[in-house]
Amino acid sequence: MLGAMSPSRLRWGIYFAWHLQGQAKFTFRPWEHIARAQTHRVRRMAGYAYRTVPYYRETFDRLGLTPADFKSVEDLTRLPILERAQIQRDPEYFCSRERPTADLLELRSGGSTGAPRRVFHDLRGVFQNAAHGERERSIWTRFIGRRFGYRELIVAPPHNSTFKVQQFCRERGFYPSGVGIERRYLSLLDSPERVVAEINSFRPDVVHTYGSFLGILFHHLSHAGPETLLHRPKILTYTSDGLSDSVRRLIGQEYHVPIFSTYQAVEAFKIGFECECHRGIHLNADLYPLRIIGPSGQTLPPGESGEVVVSNLVNGGMVLLNYRLGDIATLLPEPCPCGRTLPLLSFPQGRSDDLIELPSGRVLHPQAIRAVFFDRMGVLEYQVVHEEGVRFRVSLLTAPTCDRAATRERVAERFEEYVGAGVVTEIRFVDSIDRTAGGKFRSIISQRARAAAGINETQTASG
Ligand SMILES: [Zn+2]
């Protein structure tokens, strides 16, 4: 139907195809090559931001900076750390005056912690992102067995941004027929029975969802019987909230389905992806350079855990440089055996909202909480609610094989070890753990997060 196609759809189709070239191989290029691409983007974005975005024009002028001061990625740290609350208050302040509003994709996010925020992406950025997706897709398609024409089931929050982004691309861009991926969508709020039924009838090659939903799904299967899953997808991919170590092992050992995570945010679409070595997340450092900071904002060296600060060098709609994402992670010092030169980040270790402040002034890291449950093979999901002082409520979703009495005892022991004598842990075995309004899941609910969000924590106890 070339005759009926508008010139602009064709133009975006060509733009997409142009950016698609060489993406998979790019991840293996020598680091100097990737660093050059990064520097090029830093310089271009600094100039563009100063020229067209009110916030940067004012901030550069106030700090006595000019675009020429941004010679490499390190120079981005000259800018103040941008906080989520700033873009919540006045998103337009960070938008380029050069992009027509009609060409912007508006996404909303963040209902689980505090006020939702609006983020705008421009058409160029969205199409570039679609092309950059080839970096991870080229890994997945080796397991799928073909590059195009496969089936993908997406289980995502209602009003999900993945769907909106794909729809936006389809409406405005041209994709040759026959190369498309057949996609179906379900909601995270759908029951696991419904999702299993859809997997059995649609027979997807890929199931893409949230980490915590895989927990729910495999908890359901461990009770309903693995044989109720008539069709095994070739791979599982997930994003956002964490996948517990025990579910990851369960899926690998009992179902033999490879799992790949991606690291993405509404503010930065393709921060990184997991490769076939499963060591962590390869960072798209040329597109979304990222650093880890400590409590006073100082950059931390590889190996030290801190907060993720990212710069988006792709999106010209809303420009976010030196932006605090709120995730906790560590840059890994070792290169990956896969041969890709993109740096490695640990799997995100929780959010800064998950830090639990104890009355003693000590802070309990989400990784410490995770360690409590690490070797409990029977615990599929956990949720720890910090009630007050040294009181914790722990809800556990377990496999049928779990020895509940032994688990209860060992969890209580670990809490005493990490928090100190006098800790009170109320441990309950539950049939389900409540989601936030968007269907997401939080394994740790600190007092700070409770105060910010008024999270509903009622659960169905089963003993
Ligand atoms: Zn790798």
Coordinates of C-alpha atoms and ligand atoms in Angstrom, one line a residue, residues 28 139 273-282 335-342 344, ligand 1:
F28 CA 31.0 -5.5 20.7
I139 CA 20.2 -11.8 21.9
F273 CA 19.9 -5.1 29.0
E274 CA 20.9 -8.5 30.3
C275 CA 23.0 -10.7 28.0
E276 CA 23.3 -14.5 27.7
C277 CA 25.9 -14.6 30.5
H278 CA 23.4 -13.2 33.0
R279 CA 26.0 -11.3 35.0
G280 CA 24.1 -8.1 35.2
I281 CA 22.9 -5.3 33.0
H282 CA 24.9 -4.1 30.0
P335 CA 34.2 -7.1 32.1
C336 CA 31.5 -9.6 30.9
P337 CA 32.7 -12.9 29.4
C338 CA 30.3 -12.4 26.5
G339 CA 32.7 -9.9 24.9
R340 CA 30.4 -6.9 24.8
T341 CA 32.3 -3.8 25.8
L342 CA 29.3 -2.0 27.2
L344 CA 28.0 -3.9 33.4
Ligands
ZN1 ZN 27.6 -9.8 28.6

